[in-house]
PDB file of C-alpha atoms in Angstrom:
ATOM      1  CA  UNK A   1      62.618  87.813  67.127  1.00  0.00           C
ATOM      2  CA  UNK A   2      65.788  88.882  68.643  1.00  0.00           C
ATOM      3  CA  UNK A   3      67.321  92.417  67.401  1.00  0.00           C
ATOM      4  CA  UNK A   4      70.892  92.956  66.715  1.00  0.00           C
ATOM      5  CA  UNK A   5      73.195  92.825  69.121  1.00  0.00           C
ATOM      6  CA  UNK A   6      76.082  94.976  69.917  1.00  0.00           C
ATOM      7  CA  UNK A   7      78.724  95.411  72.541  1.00  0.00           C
ATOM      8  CA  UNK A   8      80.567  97.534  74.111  1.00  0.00           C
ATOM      9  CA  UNK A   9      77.766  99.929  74.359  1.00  0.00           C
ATOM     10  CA  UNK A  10      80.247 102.452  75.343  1.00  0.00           C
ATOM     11  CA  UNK A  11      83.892 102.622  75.337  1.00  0.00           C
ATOM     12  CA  UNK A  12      86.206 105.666  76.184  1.00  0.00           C
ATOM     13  CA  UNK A  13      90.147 105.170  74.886  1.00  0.00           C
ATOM     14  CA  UNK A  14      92.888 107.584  74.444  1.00  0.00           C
ATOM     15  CA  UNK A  15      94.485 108.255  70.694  1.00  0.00           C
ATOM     16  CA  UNK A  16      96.791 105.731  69.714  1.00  0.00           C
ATOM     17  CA  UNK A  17      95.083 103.004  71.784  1.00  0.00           C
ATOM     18  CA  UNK A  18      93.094 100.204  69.791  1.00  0.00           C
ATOM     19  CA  UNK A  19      89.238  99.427  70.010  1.00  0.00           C
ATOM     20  CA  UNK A  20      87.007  96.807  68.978  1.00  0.00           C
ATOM     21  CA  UNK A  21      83.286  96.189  68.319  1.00  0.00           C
ATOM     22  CA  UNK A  22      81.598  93.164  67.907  1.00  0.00           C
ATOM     23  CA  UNK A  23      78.103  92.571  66.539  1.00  0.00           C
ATOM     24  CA  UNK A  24      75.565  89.983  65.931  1.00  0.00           C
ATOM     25  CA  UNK A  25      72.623  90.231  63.231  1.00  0.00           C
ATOM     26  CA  UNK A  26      69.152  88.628  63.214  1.00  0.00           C
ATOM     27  CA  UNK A  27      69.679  85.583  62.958  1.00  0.00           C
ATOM     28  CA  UNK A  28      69.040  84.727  58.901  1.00  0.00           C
ATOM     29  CA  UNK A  29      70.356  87.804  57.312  1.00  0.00           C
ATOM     30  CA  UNK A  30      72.919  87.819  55.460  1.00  0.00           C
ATOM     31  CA  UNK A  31      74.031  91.232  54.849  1.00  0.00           C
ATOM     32  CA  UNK A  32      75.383  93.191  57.629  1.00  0.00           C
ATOM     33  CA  UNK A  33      76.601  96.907  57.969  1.00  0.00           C
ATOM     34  CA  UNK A  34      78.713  98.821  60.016  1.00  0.00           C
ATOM     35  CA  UNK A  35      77.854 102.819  59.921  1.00  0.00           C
ATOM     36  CA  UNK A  36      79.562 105.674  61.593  1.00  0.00           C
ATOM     37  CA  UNK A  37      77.511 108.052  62.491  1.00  0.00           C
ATOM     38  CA  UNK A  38      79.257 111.611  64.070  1.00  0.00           C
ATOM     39  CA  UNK A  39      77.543 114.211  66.288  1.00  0.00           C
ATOM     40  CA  UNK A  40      75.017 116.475  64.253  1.00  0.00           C
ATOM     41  CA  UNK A  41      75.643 113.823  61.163  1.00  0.00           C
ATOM     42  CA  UNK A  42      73.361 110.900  59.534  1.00  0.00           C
ATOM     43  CA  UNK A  43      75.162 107.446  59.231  1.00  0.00           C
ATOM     44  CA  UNK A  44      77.971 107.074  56.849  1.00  0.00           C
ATOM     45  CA  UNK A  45      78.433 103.784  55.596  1.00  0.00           C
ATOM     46  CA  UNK A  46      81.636 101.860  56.427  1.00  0.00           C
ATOM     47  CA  UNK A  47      81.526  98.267  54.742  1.00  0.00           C
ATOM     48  CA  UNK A  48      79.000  96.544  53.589  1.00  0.00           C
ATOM     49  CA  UNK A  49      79.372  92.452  53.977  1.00  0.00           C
ATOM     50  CA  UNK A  50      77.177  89.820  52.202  1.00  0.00           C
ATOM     51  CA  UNK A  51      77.965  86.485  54.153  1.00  0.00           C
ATOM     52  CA  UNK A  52      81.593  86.759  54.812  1.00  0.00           C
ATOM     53  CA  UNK A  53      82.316  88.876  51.857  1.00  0.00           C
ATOM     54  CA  UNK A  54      82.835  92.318  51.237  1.00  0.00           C
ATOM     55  CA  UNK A  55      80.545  93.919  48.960  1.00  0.00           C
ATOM     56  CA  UNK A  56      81.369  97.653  49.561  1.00  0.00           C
ATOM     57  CA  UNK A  57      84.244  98.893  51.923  1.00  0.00           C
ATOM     58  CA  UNK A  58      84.865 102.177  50.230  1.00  0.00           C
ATOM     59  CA  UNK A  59      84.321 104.568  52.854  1.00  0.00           C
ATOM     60  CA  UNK A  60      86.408 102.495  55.182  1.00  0.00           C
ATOM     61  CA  UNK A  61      89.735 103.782  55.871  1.00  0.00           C
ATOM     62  CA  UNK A  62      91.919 100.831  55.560  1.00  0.00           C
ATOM     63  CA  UNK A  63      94.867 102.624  57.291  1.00  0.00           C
ATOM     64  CA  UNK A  64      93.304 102.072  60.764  1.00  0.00           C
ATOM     65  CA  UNK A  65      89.744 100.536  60.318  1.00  0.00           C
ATOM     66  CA  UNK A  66      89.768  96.789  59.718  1.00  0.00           C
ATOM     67  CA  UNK A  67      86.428  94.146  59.818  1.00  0.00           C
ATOM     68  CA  UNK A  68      85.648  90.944  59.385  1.00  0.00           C
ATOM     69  CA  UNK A  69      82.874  88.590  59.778  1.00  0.00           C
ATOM     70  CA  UNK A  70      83.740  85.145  59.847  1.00  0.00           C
ATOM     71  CA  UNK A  71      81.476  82.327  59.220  1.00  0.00           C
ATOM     72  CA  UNK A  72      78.642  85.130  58.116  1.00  0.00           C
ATOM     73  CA  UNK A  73      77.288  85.282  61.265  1.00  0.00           C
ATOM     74  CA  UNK A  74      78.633  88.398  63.491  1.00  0.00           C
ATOM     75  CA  UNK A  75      81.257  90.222  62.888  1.00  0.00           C
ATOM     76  CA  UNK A  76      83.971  93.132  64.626  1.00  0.00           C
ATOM     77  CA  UNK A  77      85.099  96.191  63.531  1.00  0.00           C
ATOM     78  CA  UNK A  78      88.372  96.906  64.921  1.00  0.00           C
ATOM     79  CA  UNK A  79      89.989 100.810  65.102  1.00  0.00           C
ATOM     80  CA  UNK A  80      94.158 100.609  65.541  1.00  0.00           C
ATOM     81  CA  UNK A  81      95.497 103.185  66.129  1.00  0.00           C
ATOM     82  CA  UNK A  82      92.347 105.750  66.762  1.00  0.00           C
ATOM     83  CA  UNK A  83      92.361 109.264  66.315  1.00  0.00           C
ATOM     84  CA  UNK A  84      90.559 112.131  67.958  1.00  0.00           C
ATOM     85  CA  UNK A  85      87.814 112.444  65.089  1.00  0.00           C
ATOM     86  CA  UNK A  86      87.090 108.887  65.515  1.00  0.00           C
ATOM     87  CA  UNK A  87      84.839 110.041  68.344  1.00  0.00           C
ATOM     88  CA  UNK A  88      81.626 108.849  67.192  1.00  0.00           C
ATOM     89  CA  UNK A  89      78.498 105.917  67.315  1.00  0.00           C
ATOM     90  CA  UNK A  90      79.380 102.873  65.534  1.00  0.00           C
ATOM     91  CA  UNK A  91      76.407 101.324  64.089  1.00  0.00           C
ATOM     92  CA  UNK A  92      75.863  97.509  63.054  1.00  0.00           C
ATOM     93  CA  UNK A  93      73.073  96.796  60.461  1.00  0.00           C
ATOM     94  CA  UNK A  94      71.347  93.567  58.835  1.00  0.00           C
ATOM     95  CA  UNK A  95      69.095  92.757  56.299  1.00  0.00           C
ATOM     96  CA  UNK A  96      67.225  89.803  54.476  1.00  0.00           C
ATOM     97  CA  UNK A  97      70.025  89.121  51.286  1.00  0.00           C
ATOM     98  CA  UNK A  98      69.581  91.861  48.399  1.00  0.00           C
ATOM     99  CA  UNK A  99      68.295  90.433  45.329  1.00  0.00           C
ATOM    100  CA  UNK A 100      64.554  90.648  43.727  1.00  0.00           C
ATOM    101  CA  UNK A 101      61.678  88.859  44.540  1.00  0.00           C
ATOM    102  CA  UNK A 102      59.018  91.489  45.728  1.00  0.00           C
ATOM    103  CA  UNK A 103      60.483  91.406  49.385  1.00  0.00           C
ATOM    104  CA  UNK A 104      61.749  94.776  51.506  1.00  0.00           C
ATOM    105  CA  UNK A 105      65.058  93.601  51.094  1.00  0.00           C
ATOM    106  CA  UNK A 106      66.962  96.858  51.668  1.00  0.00           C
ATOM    107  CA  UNK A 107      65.140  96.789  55.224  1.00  0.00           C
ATOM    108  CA  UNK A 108      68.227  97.291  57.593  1.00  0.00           C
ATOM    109  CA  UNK A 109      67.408  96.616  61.100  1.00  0.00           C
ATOM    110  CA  UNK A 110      69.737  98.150  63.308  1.00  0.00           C
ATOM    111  CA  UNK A 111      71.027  97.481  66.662  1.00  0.00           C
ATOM    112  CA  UNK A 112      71.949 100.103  69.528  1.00  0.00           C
ATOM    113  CA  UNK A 113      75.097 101.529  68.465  1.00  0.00           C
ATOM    114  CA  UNK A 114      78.400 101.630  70.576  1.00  0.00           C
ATOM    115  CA  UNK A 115      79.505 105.399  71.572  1.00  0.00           C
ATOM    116  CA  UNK A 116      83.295 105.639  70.882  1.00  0.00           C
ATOM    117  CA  UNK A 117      85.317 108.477  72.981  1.00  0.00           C
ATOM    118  CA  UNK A 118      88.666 109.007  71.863  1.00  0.00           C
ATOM    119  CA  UNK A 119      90.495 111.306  74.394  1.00  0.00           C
TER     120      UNK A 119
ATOM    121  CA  UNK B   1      75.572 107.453  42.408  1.00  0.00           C
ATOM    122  CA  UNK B   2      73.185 108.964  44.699  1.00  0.00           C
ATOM    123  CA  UNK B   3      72.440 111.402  46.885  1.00  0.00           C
ATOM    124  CA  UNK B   4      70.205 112.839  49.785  1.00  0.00           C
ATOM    125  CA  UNK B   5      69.450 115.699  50.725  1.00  0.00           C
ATOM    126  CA  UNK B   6      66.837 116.888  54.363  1.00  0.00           C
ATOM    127  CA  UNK B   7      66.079 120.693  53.250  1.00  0.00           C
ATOM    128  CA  UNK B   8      65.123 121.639  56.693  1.00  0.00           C
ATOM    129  CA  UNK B   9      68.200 120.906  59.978  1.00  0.00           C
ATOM    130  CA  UNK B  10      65.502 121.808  62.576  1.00  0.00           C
ATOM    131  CA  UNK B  11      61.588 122.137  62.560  1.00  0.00           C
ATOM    132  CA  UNK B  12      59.732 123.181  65.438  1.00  0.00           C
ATOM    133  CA  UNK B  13      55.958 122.557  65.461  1.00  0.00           C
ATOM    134  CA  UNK B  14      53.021 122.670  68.486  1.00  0.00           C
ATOM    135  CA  UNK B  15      51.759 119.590  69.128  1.00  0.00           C
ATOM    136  CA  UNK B  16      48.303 118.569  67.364  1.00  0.00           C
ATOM    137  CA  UNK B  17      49.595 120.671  64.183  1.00  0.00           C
ATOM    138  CA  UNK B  18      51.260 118.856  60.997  1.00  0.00           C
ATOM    139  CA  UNK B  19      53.884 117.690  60.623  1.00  0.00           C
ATOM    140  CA  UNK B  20      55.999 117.966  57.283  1.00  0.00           C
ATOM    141  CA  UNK B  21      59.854 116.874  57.161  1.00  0.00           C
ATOM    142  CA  UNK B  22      61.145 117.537  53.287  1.00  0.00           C
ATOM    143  CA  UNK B  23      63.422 115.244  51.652  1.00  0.00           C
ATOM    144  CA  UNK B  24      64.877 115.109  48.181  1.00  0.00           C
ATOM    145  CA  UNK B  25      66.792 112.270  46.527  1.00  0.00           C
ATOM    146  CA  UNK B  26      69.357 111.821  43.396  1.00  0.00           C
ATOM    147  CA  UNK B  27      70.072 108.212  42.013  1.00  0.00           C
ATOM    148  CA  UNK B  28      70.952 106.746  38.884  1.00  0.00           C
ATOM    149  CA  UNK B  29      68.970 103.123  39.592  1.00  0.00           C
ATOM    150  CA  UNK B  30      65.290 102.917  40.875  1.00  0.00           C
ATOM    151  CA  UNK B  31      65.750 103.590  43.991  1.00  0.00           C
ATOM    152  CA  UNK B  32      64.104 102.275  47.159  1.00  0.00           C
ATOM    153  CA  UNK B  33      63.755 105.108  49.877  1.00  0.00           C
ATOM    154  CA  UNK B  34      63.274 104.815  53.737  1.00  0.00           C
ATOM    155  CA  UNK B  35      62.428 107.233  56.077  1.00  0.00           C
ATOM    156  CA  UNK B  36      64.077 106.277  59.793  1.00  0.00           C
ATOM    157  CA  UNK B  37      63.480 107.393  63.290  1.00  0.00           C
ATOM    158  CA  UNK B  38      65.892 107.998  65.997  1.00  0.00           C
ATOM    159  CA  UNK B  39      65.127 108.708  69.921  1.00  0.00           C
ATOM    160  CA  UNK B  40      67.942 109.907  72.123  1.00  0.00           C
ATOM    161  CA  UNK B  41      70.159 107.087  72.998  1.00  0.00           C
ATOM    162  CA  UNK B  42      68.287 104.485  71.379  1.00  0.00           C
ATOM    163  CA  UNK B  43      68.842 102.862  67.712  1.00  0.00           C
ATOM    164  CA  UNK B  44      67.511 103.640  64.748  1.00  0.00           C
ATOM    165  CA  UNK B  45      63.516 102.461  63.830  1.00  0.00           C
ATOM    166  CA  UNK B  46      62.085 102.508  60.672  1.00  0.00           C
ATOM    167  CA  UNK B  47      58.906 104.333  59.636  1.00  0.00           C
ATOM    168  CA  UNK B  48      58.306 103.531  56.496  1.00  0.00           C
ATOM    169  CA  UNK B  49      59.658 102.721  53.099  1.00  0.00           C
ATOM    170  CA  UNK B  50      58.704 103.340  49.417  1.00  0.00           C
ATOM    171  CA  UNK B  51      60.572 100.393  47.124  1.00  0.00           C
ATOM    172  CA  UNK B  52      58.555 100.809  43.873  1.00  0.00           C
ATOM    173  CA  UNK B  53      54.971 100.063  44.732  1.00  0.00           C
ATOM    174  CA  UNK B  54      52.152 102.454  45.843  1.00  0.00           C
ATOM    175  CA  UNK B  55      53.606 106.271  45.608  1.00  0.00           C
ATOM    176  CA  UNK B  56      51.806 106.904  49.162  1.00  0.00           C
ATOM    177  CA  UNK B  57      53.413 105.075  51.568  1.00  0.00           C
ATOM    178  CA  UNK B  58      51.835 104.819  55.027  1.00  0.00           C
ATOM    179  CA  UNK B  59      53.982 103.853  58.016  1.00  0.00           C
ATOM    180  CA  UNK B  60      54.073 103.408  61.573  1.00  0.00           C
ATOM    181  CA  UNK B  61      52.671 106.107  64.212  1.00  0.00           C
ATOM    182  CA  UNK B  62      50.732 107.851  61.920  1.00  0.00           C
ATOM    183  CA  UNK B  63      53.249 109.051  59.564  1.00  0.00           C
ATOM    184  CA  UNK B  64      53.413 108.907  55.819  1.00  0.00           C
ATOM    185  CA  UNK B  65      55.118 109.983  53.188  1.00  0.00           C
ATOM    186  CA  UNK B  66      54.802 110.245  49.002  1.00  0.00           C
ATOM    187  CA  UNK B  67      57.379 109.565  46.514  1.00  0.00           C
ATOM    188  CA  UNK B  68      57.141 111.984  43.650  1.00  0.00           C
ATOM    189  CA  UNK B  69      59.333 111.199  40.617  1.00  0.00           C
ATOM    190  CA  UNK B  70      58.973 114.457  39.045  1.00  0.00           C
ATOM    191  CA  UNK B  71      60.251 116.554  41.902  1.00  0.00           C
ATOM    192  CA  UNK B  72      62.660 113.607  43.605  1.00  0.00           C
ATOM    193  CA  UNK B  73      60.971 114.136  46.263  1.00  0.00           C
ATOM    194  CA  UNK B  74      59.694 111.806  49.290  1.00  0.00           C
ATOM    195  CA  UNK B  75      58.488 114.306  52.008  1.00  0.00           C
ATOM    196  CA  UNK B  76      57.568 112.732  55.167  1.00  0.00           C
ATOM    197  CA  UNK B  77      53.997 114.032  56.733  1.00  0.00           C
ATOM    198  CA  UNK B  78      51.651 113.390  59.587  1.00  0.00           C
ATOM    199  CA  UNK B  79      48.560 115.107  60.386  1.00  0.00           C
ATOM    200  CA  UNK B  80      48.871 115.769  63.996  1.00  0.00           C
ATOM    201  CA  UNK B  81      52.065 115.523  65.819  1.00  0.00           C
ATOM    202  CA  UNK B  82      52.806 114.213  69.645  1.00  0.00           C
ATOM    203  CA  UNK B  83      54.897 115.166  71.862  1.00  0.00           C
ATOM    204  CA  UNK B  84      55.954 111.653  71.344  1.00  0.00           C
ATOM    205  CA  UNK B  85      57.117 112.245  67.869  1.00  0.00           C
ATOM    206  CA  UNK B  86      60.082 114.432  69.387  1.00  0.00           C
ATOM    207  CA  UNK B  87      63.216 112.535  67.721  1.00  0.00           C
ATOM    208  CA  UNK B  88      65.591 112.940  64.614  1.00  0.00           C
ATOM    209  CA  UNK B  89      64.448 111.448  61.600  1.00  0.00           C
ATOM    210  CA  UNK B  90      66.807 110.165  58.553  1.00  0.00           C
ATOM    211  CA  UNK B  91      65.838 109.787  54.876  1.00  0.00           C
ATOM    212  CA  UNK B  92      67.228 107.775  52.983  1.00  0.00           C
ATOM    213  CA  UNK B  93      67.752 106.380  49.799  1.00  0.00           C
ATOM    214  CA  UNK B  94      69.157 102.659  48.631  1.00  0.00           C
ATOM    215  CA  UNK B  95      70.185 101.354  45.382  1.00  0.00           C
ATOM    216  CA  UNK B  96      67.570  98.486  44.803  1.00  0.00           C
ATOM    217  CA  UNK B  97      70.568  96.221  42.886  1.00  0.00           C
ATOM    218  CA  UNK B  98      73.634  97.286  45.368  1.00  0.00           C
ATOM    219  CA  UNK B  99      71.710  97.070  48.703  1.00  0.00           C
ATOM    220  CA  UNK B 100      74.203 100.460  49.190  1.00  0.00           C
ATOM    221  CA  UNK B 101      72.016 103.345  51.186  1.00  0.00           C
ATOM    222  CA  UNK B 102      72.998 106.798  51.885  1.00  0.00           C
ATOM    223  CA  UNK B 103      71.775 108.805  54.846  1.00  0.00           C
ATOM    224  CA  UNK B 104      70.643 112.319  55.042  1.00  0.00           C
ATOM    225  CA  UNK B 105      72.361 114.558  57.755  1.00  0.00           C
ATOM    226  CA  UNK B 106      68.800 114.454  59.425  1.00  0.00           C
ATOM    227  CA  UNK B 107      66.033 116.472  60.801  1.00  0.00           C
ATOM    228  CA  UNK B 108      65.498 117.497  64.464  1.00  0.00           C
ATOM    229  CA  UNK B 109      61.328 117.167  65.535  1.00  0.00           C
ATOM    230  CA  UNK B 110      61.080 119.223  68.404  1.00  0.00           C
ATOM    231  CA  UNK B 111      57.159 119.302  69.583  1.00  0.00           C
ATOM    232  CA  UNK B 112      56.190 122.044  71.764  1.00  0.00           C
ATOM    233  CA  UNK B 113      53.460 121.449  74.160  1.00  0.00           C
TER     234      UNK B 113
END
């Protein structure tokens, strides 16, 4: 099966200027993540989407970090204006919808990451 | 809430020698607990996860790992490492009803011929 996909897989901007990313999950799941994950650091989750709903967007800073996913299929994650310690890999996620049933359903699959550079 | 924690930033080990990565978790739900893999300049793989079934988990490439209760502890091993096996490698732990995971910082495998 086809992974997720993401795009730009690299993007250099100057502060102030705007970025997006835009990511597609296996096709079938329904939650998606976006992770940012800084030099020397693990992931830190950004927002959390089940379908087209947000489920857990506390780590997202609202000020300058927006996302949507429309329709529940892929979704962007937009940074306006960025700042210097945005510099980082921006990391989409999917997995089969949470809920019981015996399955691995906390089994994120993850795609390649874009690499910001904010100048 | 919950928490992760890699005890070790860096371990250095000659290849065919074992391989131990520590790990210890904090949650208030049962939590489900991954242990990931990631090569330079390629995405995240998972090895292996423990979500309330056997303790001893077995994964891919050889590794495995155990999920102790007691000690909050899921410790990621393999017998006899490859150069191959040169990558960072994330725990992690996930709140079975949330879906929400937390990363470690990581742990840098270097292999030494």
């Amino acid at each position: 099966e086809a992974g997720v996909a993401q795009s730009p897989r690299y993007k250099i901007i100057e502060k102030r200027q705007s970025v997006a990313f835009w990511c597609n999950p296996i096709s079938g799941h329904a939650t998606l993540y976006w992770y940012q994950q800084i030099l020397g650091q693990g992931p830190k989750l950004l927002i959390q989407f089940q379908n087209n709903g947000v489920v857990d967007d506390s780590q997202l800073p609202k000020d300058r970090f927006s996302a949507e996913r429309l329709k529940g299929v892929d979704s962007t994650l937009k940074i306006q204006p960025a700042k210097l310690e945005d510099s980082a890999v921006y990391l989409c996620a999917s997995s089969f919808l949470t809920g019981g049933g015996g399955r691995s359903y906390n089994e994120q699959f993850f795609g390649p990451g874009t690499r910001l550079t904010v100048l | 809430a919950q928490s992760v924690t890699q005890l070790d930033s860096h371990v250095s080990v000659s290849e065919g020698t074992p391989v131990l990565l520590r790990c210890n978790y904090s949650s208030s739900y049962s939590p489900s607990l991954f242990w990931y893999v990631q090569h330079p300049n390629k995405g995240l793989q998972l090895l292996l996860k423990y979500t309330s079934a056997a303790t001893l988990v077995k994964g891919i490439n050889g590794f495995e790992a155990e999920f102790k209760k007691s000690e909050t502890s899921f410790h990621l091993t393999k017998p006899s490492a490859h150069m191959s096996d040169a990558a960072e490698y994330f725990c992690v732990v996930s709140n079975i009803n949330a879906g929400k995971s937390t990363f470690g910082d990581g742990t840098t495998l270097t292999v030494k011929p």
